[in-house]
Amino acid sequence: MDGITKSRIIKFIVGKDKVEHNVHEAVISGLSEPLRALVNNGMKESVEGLVVWTSVEDETFTHLMEYAYRHDFTFVDHDAKTTYASETTESLNQRVKGYRLPRKSRSKGIDFALDCFGDFMTDVEGDPHLVRSHSQQCFISCARLYVLADQYAIYELKDLCVDKLRQIPLHHPYTDELALSICKLLVFAWPRTIPNDTLRALLIDYIITDLYKALGFSCVTDVLDEIPEISTALLRRAPDDYWLAL
């Protein structure tokens, strides 16, 4: 901590409103090699101690700094709500945990969900009947932070973003609202990431867990028409026996 507080202050000008943030150089340079180079490479930004990031949302930068100083970050979703699920709005977590049939009798979607998400399943606040809904803004905020972390090679932050994004749909009721949030994530993330990206894979995996239901949402079919690569990713990701079972 002593090394941090004694390091010089770097000024960041962030977002369209050009909000000023003052950050310790040691904190920024410790996040990744590209960021270390940004403030230590002898170029204009490092000499002046001034970095202009007008393309980065102020909220995203605030979460980046929270992670830089605390090695964690928290999203406050004021629109989140916890309710009891019905049979038609169960979360993926509930659907998988409630499926007690032997593997050979289970749907391929459930098998796939267990393989991809089984190690991450827990109950909401200890009650297996509760589901927790989140706003679209919560999904997008986390994705923005992921993309920024990817851009500057902050690998541990990328992993943390994926961990948090994985938990949200696991406990979210599978409703039109969730489908729309997933679609908005796909539209946001796809042009900003590359093939085999972890965030892409997470979204594709979630859709495959119940592809039949997903295709019943108009926003999903619209996204598949808009970005044909997503259909290709679905075809390549799902196991061969998954398609045979449909």
XYZ file of N, CA and C in Angstrom:
738
model
N 0.826 -1.207 0.000
C 0.000 0.000 0.000
C 0.863 1.261 0.000
N 2.000 1.200 0.691
C 2.888 2.355 0.757
C 3.368 2.750 -0.634
N 3.679 1.712 -1.452
C 4.124 1.995 -2.810
C 3.037 2.632 -3.649
N 1.796 2.269 -3.374
C 0.674 2.838 -4.120
C 0.483 4.306 -3.773
N 0.405 4.590 -2.480
C 0.096 5.961 -2.060
C 1.216 6.942 -2.381
N 2.437 6.439 -2.557
C 3.563 7.316 -2.886
C 3.750 7.502 -4.393
N 3.009 6.738 -5.188
C 3.142 6.875 -6.638
C 2.403 8.127 -7.109
N 2.790 8.606 -8.278
C 2.191 9.848 -8.771
C 0.736 9.620 -9.181
N 0.010 10.695 -9.314
C -1.396 10.642 -9.696
C -1.520 10.802 -11.212
N -2.256 9.891 -11.822
C -2.576 9.977 -13.244
C -4.014 10.475 -13.361
N -4.214 11.470 -14.197
C -5.556 12.017 -14.396
C -6.192 11.372 -15.629
N -7.376 10.793 -15.465
C -8.142 10.228 -16.572
C -9.345 11.129 -16.851
N -9.540 11.457 -18.107
C -10.729 12.184 -18.546
C -11.625 11.162 -19.239
N -12.789 10.904 -18.651
C -13.573 9.722 -19.032
C -14.969 10.100 -19.523
N -15.390 9.417 -20.585
C -16.765 9.515 -21.059
C -17.059 10.768 -21.862
N -18.278 10.797 -22.412
C -18.691 11.945 -23.221
C -18.738 13.235 -22.409
N -19.023 13.087 -21.110
C -19.081 14.271 -20.246
C -17.707 14.687 -19.728
N -16.673 13.933 -20.093
C -15.287 14.240 -19.724
C -15.120 14.412 -18.210
N -15.548 13.386 -17.494
C -15.441 13.383 -16.038
C -13.991 13.117 -15.647
N -13.485 13.861 -14.702
C -12.093 13.727 -14.279
C -11.963 12.724 -13.133
N -11.035 11.780 -13.290
C -10.718 10.805 -12.245
C -9.222 10.866 -11.969
N -8.844 10.844 -10.711
C -7.433 10.840 -10.323
C -7.074 9.479 -9.722
N -6.076 8.835 -10.301
C -5.748 7.458 -9.950
C -4.250 7.334 -9.699
N -3.874 6.514 -8.719
C -2.452 6.268 -8.461
C -1.838 5.478 -9.622
N -0.687 5.940 -10.066
C 0.005 5.277 -11.176
C 0.281 3.810 -10.872
N 0.683 3.497 -9.645
C 1.016 2.115 -9.298
C -0.183 1.193 -9.437
N -1.370 1.713 -9.188
C -2.581 0.902 -9.311
C -2.868 0.593 -10.776
N -2.774 1.608 -11.620
C -3.020 1.413 -13.049
C -1.979 0.490 -13.666
N -0.717 0.755 -13.403
C 0.353 -0.026 -14.033
C 0.357 -1.471 -13.562
N -0.220 -1.736 -12.399
C -0.252 -3.102 -11.891
C -1.348 -3.964 -12.471
N -2.250 -3.369 -13.244
C -3.369 -4.137 -13.791
C -2.967 -5.001 -14.979
N -2.128 -4.469 -15.857
C -1.728 -5.233 -17.042
C -0.545 -4.550 -17.713
N 0.114 -5.276 -18.591
C 1.254 -4.718 -19.315
C 0.835 -3.566 -20.233
N -0.267 -3.681 -20.981
C -0.672 -2.545 -21.814
C -0.950 -1.274 -21.009
N -1.548 -1.410 -19.828
C -1.807 -0.226 -19.010
C -0.520 0.313 -18.389
N 0.404 -0.592 -18.050
C 1.701 -0.133 -17.548
C 2.404 0.689 -18.619
N 2.337 0.197 -19.861
C 2.968 0.929 -20.961
C 2.285 2.278 -21.185
N 0.978 2.316 -20.988
C 0.233 3.555 -21.208
C 0.732 4.689 -20.316
N 1.084 4.358 -19.077
C 1.479 5.415 -18.126
C 2.991 5.470 -17.886
N 3.751 4.579 -18.567
C 5.203 4.547 -18.320
C 6.054 4.508 -19.586
N 5.456 4.694 -20.750
C 6.220 4.461 -21.979
C 6.910 5.705 -22.531
N 6.824 6.819 -21.824
C 7.490 8.029 -22.286
C 6.731 8.802 -23.342
N 5.568 8.296 -23.752
C 4.741 9.005 -24.720
C 3.990 10.135 -24.024
N 3.177 10.843 -24.784
C 2.520 12.047 -24.283
C 1.708 11.786 -23.016
N 0.910 10.684 -23.010
C 0.057 10.398 -21.855
C 0.872 10.207 -20.587
N 1.972 9.453 -20.715
C 2.769 9.158 -19.526
C 3.567 10.370 -19.053
N 4.042 11.180 -19.989
C 4.807 12.371 -19.615
C 3.908 13.391 -18.915
N 2.724 13.598 -19.467
C 1.804 14.592 -18.910
C 0.981 14.041 -17.751
N 0.955 12.715 -17.613
C 0.119 12.123 -16.579
C -1.351 12.346 -16.840
N -1.725 12.350 -18.114
C -3.105 12.622 -18.513
C -3.534 11.636 -19.590
N -4.615 10.911 -19.336
C -5.149 9.942 -20.289
C -6.595 10.318 -20.585
N -6.936 10.413 -21.866
C -8.297 10.763 -22.268
C -8.988 9.518 -22.811
N -10.037 9.098 -22.127
C -10.821 7.926 -22.524
C -12.279 8.346 -22.715
N -12.564 9.128 -23.711
C -13.936 9.596 -23.910
C -14.856 8.500 -24.448
N -14.286 7.428 -24.973
C -15.112 6.329 -25.487
C -15.513 5.340 -24.396
N -14.980 5.510 -23.196
C -15.293 4.619 -22.073
C -16.370 5.261 -21.208
N -17.406 4.487 -20.881
C -18.464 4.994 -20.003
C -17.889 5.296 -18.620
N -18.378 6.375 -18.011
C -17.903 6.731 -16.674
C -18.183 5.613 -15.670
N -19.345 4.979 -15.785
C -19.681 3.870 -14.885
C -18.689 2.721 -15.047
N -18.327 2.426 -16.292
C -17.381 1.345 -16.558
C -16.022 1.650 -15.936
N -15.568 2.879 -16.083
C -14.280 3.260 -15.499
C -14.325 3.171 -13.977
N -15.432 3.571 -13.388
C -15.570 3.500 -11.929
C -15.446 2.062 -11.447
N -16.071 1.128 -12.173
C -15.949 -0.287 -11.805
C -14.520 -0.790 -12.014
N -13.855 -0.300 -13.057
C -12.460 -0.676 -13.280
C -11.596 -0.231 -12.108
N -11.821 0.975 -11.624
C -11.037 1.476 -10.495
C -11.387 0.741 -9.198
N -12.647 0.380 -9.056
C -13.024 -0.416 -7.885
C -12.252 -1.728 -7.888
N -12.161 -2.355 -9.054
C -11.394 -3.596 -9.167
C -9.906 -3.335 -8.937
N -9.395 -2.238 -9.477
C -7.965 -1.938 -9.359
C -7.534 -1.802 -7.902
N -8.380 -1.212 -7.089
C -8.023 -0.984 -5.685
C -8.460 -2.129 -4.772
N -9.539 -2.845 -5.144
C -10.099 -3.858 -4.245
C -9.996 -5.282 -4.790
N -9.643 -5.421 -6.057
C -9.608 -6.727 -6.732
C -10.990 -7.380 -6.762
N -12.007 -6.561 -6.784
C -13.390 -7.013 -6.919
C -14.222 -5.802 -7.336
N -15.446 -6.049 -7.760
C -16.349 -4.940 -8.062
C -17.775 -5.403 -7.808
N -18.659 -4.445 -7.587
C -20.046 -4.745 -7.264
C -20.968 -3.899 -8.129
N -21.940 -4.550 -8.753
C -22.961 -3.824 -9.493
C -24.179 -3.637 -8.603
N -24.637 -2.422 -8.480
C -25.857 -2.139 -7.728
C -26.994 -2.014 -8.732
N -27.872 -3.005 -8.750
C -29.001 -3.009 -9.678
C -30.258 -2.629 -8.901
N -30.657 -1.377 -9.008
C -31.808 -0.894 -8.247
C -33.119 -1.491 -8.758
N -33.098 -2.059 -9.959
C -34.313 -2.657 -10.519
C -34.385 -4.165 -10.297
N -33.410 -4.718 -9.611
C -33.431 -6.164 -9.341
C -34.573 -6.494 -8.389
N -35.141 -7.680 -8.575
C -36.219 -8.115 -7.682
C -36.160 -9.624 -7.509
N -36.514 -10.065 -6.316
C -36.533 -11.486 -5.988
C -37.976 -11.933 -5.813
N -38.354 -13.006 -6.515
C -39.724 -13.510 -6.461
C -39.693 -15.033 -6.421
N -40.867 -15.623 -6.217
C -40.988 -17.075 -6.293
C -41.309 -17.472 -7.729
N -40.667 -18.510 -8.187
C -40.817 -18.934 -9.575
C -42.067 -19.773 -9.763
N -42.635 -19.688 -10.965
C -43.683 -20.615 -11.381
C -43.044 -21.665 -12.278
N -43.812 -22.656 -12.690
C -43.251 -23.719 -13.530
C -42.756 -23.171 -14.863
N -43.393 -22.110 -15.349
C -43.018 -21.572 -16.657
C -41.901 -20.541 -16.578
N -41.558 -20.119 -15.372
C -40.518 -19.090 -15.243
C -39.361 -19.550 -14.366
N -39.176 -20.849 -14.240
C -38.053 -21.345 -13.449
C -36.730 -20.860 -14.039
N -35.781 -20.666 -13.179
C -34.433 -20.336 -13.636
C -33.750 -21.608 -14.133
N -32.650 -21.438 -14.839
C -31.882 -22.602 -15.282
C -31.410 -23.403 -14.080
N -30.997 -22.723 -13.048
C -30.557 -23.381 -11.823
C -31.651 -24.299 -11.272
N -32.890 -23.816 -11.234
C -34.001 -24.608 -10.710
C -34.357 -25.767 -11.637
N -34.333 -25.508 -12.941
C -34.675 -26.575 -13.884
C -33.703 -27.739 -13.776
N -32.435 -27.424 -13.661
C -31.426 -28.477 -13.585
C -31.485 -29.200 -12.249
N -31.600 -28.456 -11.162
C -31.640 -29.087 -9.839
C -32.898 -29.924 -9.641
N -33.976 -29.544 -10.323
C -35.218 -30.285 -10.168
C -35.319 -31.497 -11.066
N -34.313 -31.712 -11.898
C -34.359 -32.827 -12.847
C -33.640 -34.019 -12.243
N -34.407 -34.968 -11.707
C -33.820 -36.077 -10.952
C -33.737 -37.386 -11.741
N -34.123 -37.351 -13.014
C -34.103 -38.587 -13.787
C -32.674 -39.021 -14.097
N -32.464 -40.328 -14.349
C -31.127 -40.781 -14.759
C -30.689 -40.058 -16.028
N -29.398 -40.009 -16.237
C -28.859 -39.251 -17.372
C -29.461 -39.697 -18.699
N -29.660 -40.999 -18.892
C -30.167 -41.469 -20.178
C -31.609 -41.038 -20.418
N -32.318 -40.642 -19.342
C -33.705 -40.217 -19.476
C -33.858 -38.704 -19.531
N -32.788 -37.966 -19.299
C -32.873 -36.515 -19.258
C -32.797 -35.934 -20.664
N -33.298 -34.711 -20.802
C -33.167 -34.025 -22.080
C -31.701 -33.661 -22.307
N -31.335 -33.547 -23.581
C -29.952 -33.192 -23.906
C -29.626 -31.775 -23.443
N -30.651 -30.904 -23.405
C -30.423 -29.556 -22.910
C -30.019 -29.544 -21.453
N -30.668 -30.407 -20.651
C -30.322 -30.508 -19.233
C -28.917 -31.071 -19.072
N -28.599 -32.093 -19.854
C -27.243 -32.653 -19.809
C -26.205 -31.582 -20.135
N -26.488 -30.807 -21.175
C -25.559 -29.758 -21.589
C -25.422 -28.706 -20.496
N -26.543 -28.342 -19.872
C -26.514 -27.355 -18.786
C -25.678 -27.849 -17.619
N -25.821 -29.117 -17.281
C -25.026 -29.684 -16.189
C -23.540 -29.650 -16.519
N -23.216 -29.985 -17.756
C -21.809 -29.987 -18.163
C -21.206 -28.579 -18.117
N -21.991 -27.572 -18.516
C -21.457 -26.205 -18.628
C -21.598 -25.386 -17.355
N -22.690 -25.625 -16.616
C -23.007 -24.746 -15.484
C -23.123 -25.470 -14.150
N -23.025 -26.793 -14.165
C -23.277 -27.561 -12.952
C -22.432 -27.167 -11.760
N -21.194 -26.793 -11.996
C -20.287 -26.442 -10.891
C -20.584 -25.074 -10.286
N -21.482 -24.315 -10.914
C -21.714 -22.935 -10.469
C -23.104 -22.730 -9.873
N -23.847 -23.797 -9.688
C -25.237 -23.660 -9.272
C -25.386 -23.594 -7.760
N -26.103 -22.585 -7.308
C -26.434 -22.405 -5.895
C -27.853 -21.858 -5.822
N -28.430 -21.836 -4.629
C -29.770 -21.295 -4.454
C -29.709 -19.802 -4.150
N -30.738 -19.069 -4.570
C -30.823 -17.643 -4.283
C -31.155 -17.447 -2.813
N -30.253 -16.823 -2.081
C -30.451 -16.515 -0.668
C -30.900 -17.744 0.122
N -30.415 -18.913 -0.291
C -30.699 -20.129 0.455
C -32.050 -20.755 0.199
N -32.909 -20.134 -0.597
C -34.248 -20.666 -0.868
C -34.295 -21.193 -2.295
N -34.504 -22.501 -2.487
C -34.475 -23.076 -3.835
C -35.644 -22.653 -4.714
N -36.668 -22.023 -4.147
C -37.846 -21.638 -4.924
C -37.792 -20.192 -5.416
N -36.769 -19.457 -5.025
C -36.658 -18.057 -5.411
C -35.895 -17.886 -6.721
N -36.290 -16.881 -7.480
C -35.540 -16.452 -8.665
C -35.257 -14.960 -8.510
N -34.205 -14.516 -9.184
C -33.832 -13.097 -9.055
C -33.696 -12.477 -10.440
N -34.502 -11.465 -10.697
C -34.489 -10.777 -11.983
C -33.580 -9.557 -11.923
N -32.913 -9.288 -13.040
C -32.032 -8.124 -13.128
C -32.380 -7.303 -14.360
N -32.022 -6.041 -14.313
C -32.277 -5.141 -15.432
C -31.302 -5.411 -16.574
N -31.706 -4.991 -17.774
C -30.812 -5.115 -18.919
C -29.535 -4.312 -18.701
N -29.651 -3.192 -18.007
C -28.490 -2.348 -17.752
C -27.431 -3.086 -16.959
N -27.859 -3.951 -16.045
C -26.910 -4.722 -15.242
C -26.086 -5.654 -16.130
N -26.764 -6.333 -17.067
C -26.062 -7.213 -18.003
C -25.046 -6.418 -18.834
N -25.522 -5.316 -19.413
C -24.677 -4.540 -20.313
C -23.508 -3.895 -19.572
N -23.741 -3.445 -18.355
C -22.661 -2.826 -17.574
C -21.514 -3.800 -17.365
N -21.858 -5.038 -17.042
C -20.828 -6.053 -16.833
C -20.109 -6.371 -18.144
N -20.867 -6.412 -19.239
C -20.262 -6.695 -20.541
C -19.320 -5.566 -20.969
N -19.691 -4.335 -20.684
C -18.804 -3.205 -21.018
C -17.476 -3.317 -20.276
N -17.555 -3.685 -19.010
C -16.328 -3.840 -18.229
C -15.489 -4.987 -18.779
N -16.139 -6.064 -19.188
C -15.433 -7.204 -19.782
C -14.682 -6.769 -21.043
N -15.356 -6.034 -21.910
C -14.740 -5.605 -23.170
C -13.544 -4.695 -22.910
N -13.663 -3.799 -21.931
C -12.532 -2.929 -21.582
C -11.368 -3.751 -21.033
N -11.677 -4.725 -20.187
C -10.635 -5.600 -19.643
C -9.962 -6.397 -20.758
N -10.734 -6.823 -21.729
C -10.190 -7.558 -22.866
C -9.276 -6.656 -23.694
N -9.683 -5.436 -23.900
C -8.908 -4.487 -24.700
C -7.534 -4.230 -24.102
N -7.452 -4.219 -22.763
C -6.189 -3.916 -22.089
C -5.589 -5.128 -21.379
N -6.011 -6.319 -21.784
C -5.398 -7.573 -21.314
C -5.405 -7.714 -19.796
N -6.508 -7.338 -19.169
C -6.657 -7.520 -17.719
C -7.383 -8.852 -17.529
N -6.641 -9.940 -17.589
C -7.236 -11.267 -17.704
C -8.026 -11.686 -16.467
N -7.545 -11.363 -15.292
C -8.271 -11.743 -14.081
C -9.602 -11.004 -13.986
N -9.640 -9.775 -14.432
C -10.898 -9.027 -14.440
C -11.862 -9.616 -15.461
N -11.356 -10.029 -16.613
C -12.216 -10.699 -17.589
C -12.878 -11.924 -16.973
N -12.092 -12.734 -16.288
C -12.633 -13.942 -15.658
C -13.680 -13.591 -14.610
N -13.434 -12.537 -13.856
C -14.378 -12.129 -12.817
C -15.686 -11.649 -13.440
N -15.605 -10.914 -14.530
C -16.812 -10.466 -15.231
C -17.631 -11.652 -15.720
N -16.964 -12.639 -16.283
C -17.667 -13.829 -16.765
C -18.313 -14.577 -15.608
N -17.602 -14.684 -14.487
C -18.173 -15.351 -13.314
C -19.451 -14.658 -12.859
N -19.438 -13.341 -12.833
C -20.622 -12.593 -12.392
C -21.740 -12.690 -13.424
N -21.391 -12.598 -14.699
C -22.407 -12.713 -15.743
C -23.010 -14.110 -15.788
N -22.231 -15.109 -15.453
C -22.736 -16.485 -15.434
C -23.808 -16.654 -14.359
N -23.598 -16.042 -13.213
C -24.529 -16.196 -12.098
C -25.869 -15.512 -12.355
N -25.866 -14.402 -13.083
C -27.116 -13.654 -13.276
C -28.165 -14.482 -14.020
N -27.890 -15.003 -15.226
C -28.921 -15.799 -15.909
C -29.193 -17.141 -15.249
N -28.250 -17.660 -14.483
C -28.494 -18.924 -13.782
C -29.689 -18.824 -12.855
N -29.868 -17.667 -12.222
C -30.919 -17.494 -11.225
C -32.060 -16.608 -11.707
N -31.992 -16.196 -12.951
C -33.012 -15.308 -13.521
C -34.144 -16.156 -14.090
N -35.413 -15.801 -13.848
C -36.505 -16.551 -14.482
C -36.383 -16.459 -16.001
N -36.656 -17.575 -16.670
C -36.503 -17.604 -18.130
C -37.749 -16.991 -18.763
N -37.730 -15.683 -18.906
C -38.860 -14.914 -19.403
C -38.457 -14.112 -20.633
N -39.436 -13.396 -21.207
C -39.133 -12.496 -22.323
C -38.051 -11.494 -21.938
N -38.115 -11.045 -20.696
C -37.153 -10.057 -20.203
C -35.727 -10.598 -20.258
N -35.539 -11.840 -19.825
C -34.201 -12.432 -19.866
C -33.756 -12.649 -21.304
N -34.654 -13.154 -22.141
C -34.303 -13.382 -23.544
C -33.846 -12.086 -24.205
N -34.545 -10.994 -23.905
C -34.165 -9.709 -24.491
C -32.804 -9.248 -23.976
N -32.531 -9.486 -22.705
C -31.225 -9.118 -22.146
C -30.101 -9.917 -22.799
N -30.326 -11.223 -22.989
C -29.327 -12.064 -23.654
C -29.091 -11.579 -25.080
N -30.175 -11.214 -25.765
C -30.045 -10.737 -27.142
C -29.264 -9.429 -27.210
N -29.541 -8.526 -26.291
C -28.813 -7.259 -26.266
C -27.329 -7.495 -25.968
N -27.058 -8.473 -25.111
C -25.666 -8.828 -24.838
C -24.982 -9.348 -26.096
N -25.667 -10.207 -26.834
C -25.091 -10.752 -28.058
C -24.783 -9.641 -29.061
N -25.736 -8.738 -29.254
C -25.547 -7.642 -30.206
C -24.402 -6.729 -29.762
N -24.279 -6.519 -28.462
C -23.189 -5.682 -27.948
C -21.840 -6.392 -28.049
N -21.799 -7.640 -27.617
C -20.521 -8.335 -27.460
C -19.947 -8.848 -28.773
N -20.787 -9.278 -29.692
C -20.277 -9.981 -30.875
C -19.293 -9.147 -31.690
N -19.606 -7.901 -32.041
C -18.636 -7.129 -32.840
C -17.419 -6.656 -32.046
N -17.450 -6.818 -30.741
C -16.361 -6.328 -29.885
C -15.470 -7.450 -29.363
N -15.750 -8.667 -29.783
C -14.969 -9.821 -29.349
C -14.595 -10.657 -30.559
N -13.785 -11.677 -30.331
C -13.304 -12.521 -31.421
C -13.824 -13.946 -31.242
N -13.732 -14.786 -32.287
C -14.158 -16.182 -32.143
C -13.466 -16.870 -30.969
N -14.201 -17.758 -30.318
C -13.740 -18.512 -29.140
C -13.592 -17.637 -27.898
N -14.130 -16.432 -27.942
C -14.105 -15.559 -26.771
C -14.957 -16.161 -25.655
N -14.544 -15.938 -24.413
C -15.227 -16.540 -23.265
C -16.635 -16.000 -23.080
N -16.833 -14.709 -23.277
C -18.179 -14.141 -23.131
C -19.105 -14.657 -24.218
N -18.611 -14.718 -25.439
C -19.411 -15.306 -26.522
C -19.835 -16.723 -26.155
N -18.875 -17.507 -25.687
C -19.148 -18.908 -25.362
C -20.193 -19.028 -24.267
N -20.127 -18.162 -23.263
C -21.101 -18.197 -22.174
C -22.516 -17.972 -22.700
N -22.692 -16.981 -23.559
C -24.016 -16.672 -24.096
C -24.526 -17.792 -24.995
N -23.651 -18.340 -25.818
C -24.033 -19.455 -26.687
C -24.436 -20.663 -25.847
N -23.668 -20.957 -24.812
C -23.980 -22.097 -23.945
C -25.348 -21.937 -23.299
N -25.656 -20.730 -22.855
C -26.945 -20.525 -22.194
C -28.095 -20.764 -23.165
N -27.968 -20.293 -24.381
C -29.030 -20.502 -25.369
C -29.225 -21.984 -25.644
N -28.134 -22.726 -25.748
C -28.224 -24.151 -26.075
C -28.911 -24.946 -24.975
N -28.860 -24.493 -23.728
C -29.495 -25.253 -22.642
C -30.986 -25.448 -22.876
N -31.618 -24.535 -23.615
C -33.028 -24.716 -23.992
C -33.262 -23.996 -25.309
N -32.683 -24.558 -26.365
C -32.733 -23.916 -27.673
C -34.163 -23.803 -28.182
N -34.968 -24.826 -27.908
C -36.360 -24.808 -28.377
C -37.095 -23.595 -27.813
N -36.939 -23.351 -26.512
C -37.592 -22.197 -25.891
C -36.991 -20.896 -26.390
N -35.666 -20.874 -26.539
C -34.998 -19.650 -26.994
C -35.513 -19.214 -28.361
N -35.705 -20.181 -29.263
C -36.160 -19.857 -30.613
C -37.613 -19.409 -30.644
N -38.310 -19.574 -29.528
C -39.679 -19.082 -29.427
C -39.757 -17.593 -29.142
N -38.630 -16.984 -28.824
C -38.594 -15.538 -28.574
C -38.203 -14.826 -29.866
N -38.995 -13.859 -30.273
C -38.733 -13.168 -31.540
C -37.396 -12.439 -31.529
N -36.978 -11.947 -30.355
C -35.700 -11.223 -30.307
C -34.535 -12.145 -30.643
N -34.649 -13.427 -30.271
C -33.573 -14.379 -30.560
C -33.477 -14.631 -32.059
N -34.609 -14.894 -32.697
C -34.583 -15.141 -34.144
C -34.142 -13.887 -34.899
N -34.511 -12.719 -34.390
C -34.071 -11.468 -35.030
C -32.550 -11.327 -34.964
N -31.973 -11.669 -33.809
C -30.517 -11.573 -33.658
C -29.815 -12.581 -34.563
N -30.373 -13.780 -34.682
C -29.772 -14.783 -35.562
C -29.800 -14.323 -37.013
N -30.864 -13.607 -37.395
C -30.928 -13.052 -38.750
C -29.925 -11.909 -38.918
N -29.770 -11.110 -37.871
C -28.880 -9.947 -37.934
C -27.409 -10.351 -37.931
N -27.081 -11.390 -37.144
C -25.685 -11.832 -37.024
C -25.630 -13.335 -37.310
N -25.546 -13.743 -38.579
C -25.560 -15.168 -38.926
C -24.456 -15.982 -38.255
N -23.365 -15.350 -37.900
C -22.266 -16.065 -37.239
C -22.718 -16.736 -35.947
N -23.732 -16.174 -35.303
C -24.206 -16.751 -34.046
C -24.840 -18.114 -34.301
N -25.576 -18.244 -35.399
C -26.152 -19.546 -35.755
C -25.052 -20.573 -35.981
N -23.995 -20.154 -36.645
C -22.859 -21.053 -36.869
C -22.231 -21.468 -35.549
N -22.094 -20.516 -34.633
C -21.519 -20.821 -33.318
C -22.388 -21.811 -32.554
N -23.709 -21.671 -32.655
C -24.625 -22.612 -32.004
C -24.449 -24.014 -32.572
N -24.353 -24.104 -33.892
C -24.190 -25.406 -34.540
C -22.887 -26.077 -34.125
N -21.830 -25.307 -34.027
C -20.519 -25.878 -33.702
C -20.390 -26.234 -32.229
N -21.072 -25.492 -31.366
C -20.903 -25.684 -29.931
C -21.698 -26.858 -29.391
N -22.903 -27.062 -29.871
C -23.752 -28.121 -29.321
C -23.207 -29.501 -29.681
N -23.250 -30.465 -28.750
C -22.800 -31.831 -29.041
C -23.646 -32.467 -30.149
N -23.076 -33.433 -30.853
C -23.790 -34.084 -31.953
C -25.100 -34.706 -31.496
N -25.093 -35.351 -30.318
C -26.313 -36.016 -29.869
C -27.400 -35.024 -29.463
N -27.025 -33.780 -29.256
C -28.015 -32.744 -28.932
C -28.955 -32.549 -30.113
N -28.374 -32.447 -31.319
C -29.206 -32.222 -32.498
C -30.037 -33.452 -32.825
N -29.503 -34.622 -32.585
C -30.253 -35.849 -32.850
C -31.485 -35.957 -31.967
N -31.396 -35.363 -30.771
C -32.499 -35.467 -29.813
C -33.600 -34.442 -30.062
N -33.326 -33.420 -30.885
C -34.338 -32.385 -31.120
C -35.472 -32.905 -32.002
